[in-house]
CSV table of C-alpha atoms in Angstrom, one decimal:
chain,number,residue,atom,x,y,z
A,19,MET,CA,0.0,0.0,0.0
A,20,SER,CA,1.3,3.4,-1.0
A,21,LEU,CA,1.1,6.8,0.8
A,22,ASP,CA,1.8,9.9,-1.3
A,23,LEU,CA,2.0,13.5,-0.2
A,24,ARG,CA,1.7,16.0,-3.0
A,25,SER,CA,2.5,19.7,-2.5
A,26,LEU,CA,1.2,19.3,1.0
A,27,ALA,CA,0.6,22.2,3.3
A,28,PHE,CA,-0.2,21.3,6.9
A,29,GLY,CA,-0.8,23.0,10.2
A,30,TYR,CA,-3.5,23.5,12.9
A,31,GLY,CA,-6.2,26.1,13.3
A,32,SER,CA,-5.2,29.1,11.1
A,33,ARG,CA,-1.5,28.4,11.4
A,34,ILE,CA,0.5,26.9,8.5
A,35,VAL,CA,3.4,24.8,9.9
A,36,GLY,CA,4.7,23.4,6.7
A,37,SER,CA,4.1,23.7,3.0
A,38,ASP,CA,5.0,22.4,-0.5
A,39,LEU,CA,6.0,19.0,0.8
A,40,THR,CA,6.1,16.1,-1.7
A,41,LEU,CA,7.2,12.6,-0.8
A,42,SER,CA,6.1,9.0,-1.1
A,43,LEU,CA,6.3,6.0,1.3
A,44,MET,CA,7.0,2.8,-0.6
A,45,THR,CA,5.9,-0.7,0.4
A,46,GLY,CA,8.3,-2.3,2.8
A,47,GLU,CA,10.3,0.9,3.2
A,48,VAL,CA,11.5,2.6,6.4
A,49,LEU,CA,11.5,6.3,6.0
A,50,ALA,CA,13.1,8.3,8.8
A,51,LEU,CA,12.1,12.0,9.3
A,52,LEU,CA,14.6,14.2,11.1
A,53,GLY,CA,14.2,17.8,12.1
A,54,PRO,CA,14.8,20.2,15.0
A,55,ASN,CA,12.1,20.7,17.7
A,56,GLY,CA,9.3,22.8,16.2
A,57,ALA,CA,10.0,21.8,12.6
A,58,GLY,CA,6.5,20.3,12.3
A,59,LYS,CA,7.2,16.6,12.4
A,60,THR,CA,4.3,15.7,14.8
A,61,THR,CA,1.9,18.0,13.0
A,62,LEU,CA,2.8,16.4,9.7
A,63,PHE,CA,2.2,12.9,11.2
A,64,LYS,CA,-1.2,13.9,12.5
A,65,THR,CA,-2.1,15.3,9.1
A,66,MET,CA,-0.9,12.0,7.4
A,67,LEU,CA,-3.2,10.1,9.8
A,68,GLY,CA,-6.2,12.3,9.0
A,69,LEU,CA,-6.3,13.7,12.5
A,70,LEU,CA,-5.7,17.2,11.1
A,71,PRO,CA,-7.2,18.5,7.9
A,72,VAL,CA,-5.0,19.1,4.9
A,73,LYS,CA,-4.3,22.9,4.3
A,74,ALA,CA,-3.3,22.5,0.7
A,75,GLY,CA,-2.2,19.8,-1.7
A,76,GLU,CA,-3.3,16.2,-1.1
A,77,ILE,CA,-2.5,13.0,0.6
A,78,LEU,CA,-3.2,9.8,-1.3
A,79,LEU,CA,-3.6,6.4,0.3
A,80,ASP,CA,-3.3,3.7,-2.3
A,81,GLY,CA,-4.1,6.2,-5.0
A,82,LYS,CA,-7.3,7.5,-3.3
A,83,PRO,CA,-7.6,10.8,-1.3
A,84,LEU,CA,-7.0,10.0,2.4
A,85,SER,CA,-10.2,11.9,3.3
A,86,SER,CA,-12.3,9.5,1.2
A,87,TRP,CA,-11.4,6.5,3.2
A,88,PRO,CA,-13.9,5.5,6.0
A,89,ARG,CA,-12.3,5.9,9.4
A,90,ARG,CA,-12.7,2.3,10.3
A,91,GLU,CA,-11.1,1.1,7.1
A,92,ARG,CA,-8.4,3.7,7.3
A,93,ALA,CA,-7.6,2.4,10.8
A,94,THR,CA,-7.0,-1.1,9.5
A,95,ARG,CA,-4.4,0.3,7.0
A,96,ILE,CA,-2.5,2.8,9.1
A,97,ALA,CA,-1.4,2.6,12.8
A,98,TYR,CA,0.2,5.3,15.0
A,99,VAL,CA,2.7,5.2,17.8
A,100,PRO,CA,2.6,8.6,19.6
A,101,GLN,CA,5.5,10.2,21.5
A,102,ALA,CA,3.8,9.8,24.9
A,103,HIS,CA,0.6,8.6,26.4
A,104,ALA,CA,-1.0,9.8,29.6
A,105,ALA,CA,-2.1,6.8,31.7
A,106,LEU,CA,-5.5,7.8,33.3
A,107,PHE,CA,-7.1,4.5,34.0
A,108,PRO,CA,-5.4,1.2,35.2
A,109,PHE,CA,-6.3,-1.0,32.2
A,110,SER,CA,-4.1,-4.1,32.1
A,111,VAL,CA,-1.3,-4.1,29.5
A,112,ILE,CA,-3.1,-6.8,27.5
A,113,ASP,CA,-6.3,-4.7,27.4
A,114,VAL,CA,-4.4,-1.7,26.1
A,115,VAL,CA,-2.9,-3.8,23.3
A,116,LEU,CA,-6.3,-5.2,22.6
A,117,MET,CA,-7.5,-1.7,21.9
A,118,GLY,CA,-5.5,-1.9,18.7
A,119,ARG,CA,-8.1,-4.4,17.5
A,120,ALA,CA,-11.0,-2.0,17.7
A,121,ALA,CA,-11.3,-1.3,14.0
A,122,ARG,CA,-11.5,-5.0,13.3
A,123,ILE,CA,-14.2,-5.8,15.9
A,124,ALA,CA,-17.8,-5.2,15.2
A,125,PRO,CA,-19.6,-2.5,17.3
A,126,PHE,CA,-20.6,-3.8,20.7
A,127,ALA,CA,-18.8,-7.1,20.1
A,128,MET,CA,-16.3,-8.7,22.4
A,129,PRO,CA,-12.7,-9.4,21.3
A,130,SER,CA,-12.5,-12.9,19.9
A,131,ARG,CA,-9.9,-15.6,20.7
A,132,HIS,CA,-8.1,-14.6,17.5
A,133,ASP,CA,-8.0,-10.9,18.6
A,134,ARG,CA,-6.5,-12.0,21.9
A,135,GLN,CA,-3.9,-14.2,20.2
A,136,VAL,CA,-2.9,-11.3,17.9
A,137,ALA,CA,-2.5,-9.1,21.0
A,138,VAL,CA,-0.4,-11.7,22.8
A,139,SER,CA,1.8,-12.2,19.7
A,140,ALA,CA,2.4,-8.5,19.5
A,141,LEU,CA,3.6,-8.4,23.1
A,142,GLU,CA,5.7,-11.5,22.6
A,143,SER,CA,7.4,-10.0,19.5
A,144,LEU,CA,8.7,-7.1,21.6
A,145,GLY,CA,9.7,-9.3,24.5
A,146,ILE,CA,7.2,-7.8,27.0
A,147,SER,CA,4.6,-10.6,27.4
A,148,GLY,CA,5.8,-11.0,31.0
A,149,PHE,CA,3.9,-8.0,32.3
A,150,SER,CA,0.7,-8.4,30.2
A,151,SER,CA,-1.5,-8.6,33.3
A,152,LYS,CA,0.1,-5.6,35.0
A,153,PRO,CA,-1.8,-2.3,35.2
A,154,TYR,CA,-0.7,0.1,32.5
A,155,THR,CA,-0.4,2.8,35.1
A,156,GLU,CA,2.2,0.9,37.1
A,157,ILE,CA,4.8,0.2,34.5
A,158,SER,CA,7.7,2.5,33.5
A,159,GLY,CA,7.5,5.1,30.8
A,160,GLY,CA,9.8,3.0,28.6
A,161,GLU,CA,7.6,0.0,29.1
A,162,ARG,CA,4.6,2.0,28.2
A,163,GLN,CA,6.2,3.0,24.9
A,164,LEU,CA,6.8,-0.7,24.1
A,165,VAL,CA,3.1,-1.4,24.9
A,166,LEU,CA,2.0,1.4,22.5
A,167,ILE,CA,4.1,-0.2,19.8
A,168,ALA,CA,2.5,-3.5,20.5
A,169,ARG,CA,-0.9,-1.9,20.4
A,170,ALA,CA,-0.1,-0.5,16.9
A,171,LEU,CA,1.1,-3.9,15.7
A,172,ALA,CA,-2.1,-5.5,16.9
A,173,GLN,CA,-4.0,-3.4,14.4
A,174,GLU,CA,-2.2,-5.5,11.7
A,175,PRO,CA,-1.6,-2.3,9.6
A,176,GLU,CA,0.1,-2.0,6.3
A,177,ILE,CA,1.6,1.4,7.2
A,178,LEU,CA,3.1,2.3,10.6
A,179,VAL,CA,3.6,5.9,11.7
A,180,MET,CA,5.9,6.2,14.7
A,181,ASP,CA,6.6,9.5,16.4
A,182,GLU,CA,10.0,9.2,18.1
A,183,PRO,CA,9.4,5.5,19.0
A,184,SER,CA,12.6,5.0,20.9
A,185,ALA,CA,12.8,8.4,22.8
A,186,SER,CA,12.0,7.0,26.2
A,187,LEU,CA,13.6,3.6,25.9
A,188,ASP,CA,16.9,2.5,27.4
A,189,TYR,CA,19.8,1.7,25.0
A,190,GLY,CA,19.0,-2.0,24.9
A,191,ASN,CA,15.4,-1.6,24.1
A,192,GLN,CA,16.2,1.1,21.5
A,193,MET,CA,18.3,-1.4,19.6
A,194,ARG,CA,15.7,-4.1,19.9
A,195,VAL,CA,12.9,-1.8,18.6
A,196,LEU,CA,15.1,-0.7,15.7
A,197,ALA,CA,15.9,-4.3,14.8
A,198,HIS,CA,12.2,-5.1,15.0
A,199,ILE,CA,11.4,-2.2,12.7
A,200,ARG,CA,13.8,-3.6,10.1
A,201,ALA,CA,12.2,-7.0,10.5
A,202,LEU,CA,8.7,-5.6,10.0
A,203,ALA,CA,9.8,-3.8,6.8
A,204,ARG,CA,11.3,-7.1,5.5
A,205,GLN,CA,7.8,-8.5,6.0
A,206,GLY,CA,6.3,-5.8,3.8
A,207,LEU,CA,5.2,-3.2,6.4
A,208,SER,CA,5.8,0.4,5.3
A,209,ILE,CA,7.1,2.5,8.2
A,210,VAL,CA,7.7,6.2,8.6
A,211,LEU,CA,9.3,7.3,11.9
A,212,SER,CA,10.7,10.5,13.4
A,213,THR,CA,13.9,10.6,15.3
A,214,HIS,CA,16.5,13.1,16.5
A,215,ASN,CA,19.3,10.5,16.4
A,216,PRO,CA,21.1,10.2,13.1
A,217,ASP,CA,22.6,6.8,14.2
A,218,HIS,CA,19.1,5.4,14.4
A,219,ALA,CA,18.4,6.5,10.8
A,220,PHE,CA,21.7,4.9,9.7
A,221,LEU,CA,20.7,1.7,11.4
A,222,ALA,CA,17.1,1.4,10.4
A,223,ALA,CA,16.1,3.6,7.5
A,224,ASP,CA,16.1,3.0,3.8
A,225,ARG,CA,15.6,6.7,3.1
A,226,VAL,CA,15.8,9.9,5.2
A,227,ALA,CA,13.8,13.1,4.9
A,228,LEU,CA,15.1,16.3,6.6
A,229,LEU,CA,12.4,18.7,7.7
A,230,ASN,CA,13.5,22.2,8.5
A,231,GLU,CA,11.1,25.2,9.2
A,232,GLY,CA,8.3,23.3,7.6
A,233,LYS,CA,10.1,22.6,4.4
A,234,LEU,CA,11.6,19.4,3.0
A,235,ALA,CA,15.3,20.2,3.0
A,236,ALA,CA,16.6,16.8,1.7
A,237,LEU,CA,15.4,13.3,0.8
A,238,GLY,CA,17.4,10.2,-0.1
A,239,PRO,CA,19.5,7.4,1.3
A,240,PRO,CA,21.0,8.0,4.8
A,241,ALA,CA,24.6,7.9,3.5
A,242,GLU,CA,23.8,10.7,1.0
A,243,VAL,CA,21.5,12.9,3.1
A,244,LEU,CA,23.0,12.7,6.6
A,245,THR,CA,26.2,14.7,6.0
A,246,PRO,CA,28.0,16.9,8.4
A,247,LYS,CA,26.9,20.0,6.4
A,248,ALA,CA,23.2,18.9,6.4
A,249,LEU,CA,23.2,18.2,10.2
A,250,LYS,CA,25.0,21.5,10.9
A,251,GLU,CA,22.2,23.3,9.0
A,252,LEU,CA,19.5,21.2,10.8
A,253,TYR,CA,20.7,21.2,14.4
A,254,ASP,CA,23.5,23.9,14.4
A,255,ILE,CA,26.1,21.5,15.7
A,256,ASP,CA,29.3,20.3,14.1
A,257,VAL,CA,29.5,16.5,13.7
A,258,VAL,CA,31.7,13.9,12.1
A,259,ILE,CA,30.4,10.9,10.2
A,260,GLY,CA,32.5,7.7,10.6
A,261,GLU,CA,32.3,4.4,8.8
A,262,LEU,CA,32.6,1.2,10.8
A,263,GLU,CA,33.2,-2.4,9.7
A,264,GLY,CA,30.6,-3.6,7.3
A,265,SER,CA,29.9,-0.1,5.9
A,266,ALA,CA,27.9,0.9,9.0
A,267,ARG,CA,28.0,4.6,9.8
A,268,ILE,CA,28.0,6.5,13.0
A,269,CYS,CA,27.5,10.2,13.9
A,270,ALA,CA,29.3,12.0,16.7
A,271,PRO,CA,29.8,15.7,17.7
A,272,ARG,CA,33.2,17.2,16.9
A,273,LEU,CA,34.8,17.5,20.3
A,274,ASP,CA,37.2,20.3,19.2
A,275,ARG,CA,34.1,22.4,18.5
A,276,PHE,CA,31.9,21.2,21.2
A,277,SER,CA,31.4,23.7,24.0
A,278,LEU,CA,28.6,25.3,26.0
């Protein structure tokens, strides 16, 4: 399933956050979106999900305008992992993940055995089935983030939109989530994610889009787009890009120019 943004302008209320943005998400691709705070990444994602109206241009889902898709059908195609989630009621972890099945369950119906198995499998795939019965309000912020990813996977989407999915995770879980993202893409899932960490884009992304002041500054393979010059323009910090064994790349600040 394809997702195409054509000359898109996006924002909220009367404010235009970004404009003239054109890009496509290909089947089985991981597209990483990088940009400084306030560049419009979250607003763009909410527009791509249909949560905010398009200001100009268009978004096409499988060749049809996003707005023409019924909400329930759209929810079976696209899943969302937000940056953070306020826990207000002590649902169990498994019940939170089961909420991802809502679009596939008839109104007023109870989750089926299959729905529960899908939820359990999503937890197992992330290695967090051990606390499936715990209250969601009593697990750590990093664990909640993993649960939100499991909830999105339980939707069985074709496109996964992830807003800084590893931001609150420890290093080990960051690497596990990135590896899982690559595995999902190999299975045909299309993934667009935002991150502030160029190393994560090098590890997981097929292409990188740089968003700066609401404009698409660059788009292409990580090795071509994530250059010291581009990152200086994006984050106003001098970096070096090194190449490790196996053509892997890593980004680090230039210590000779690093000062407060």
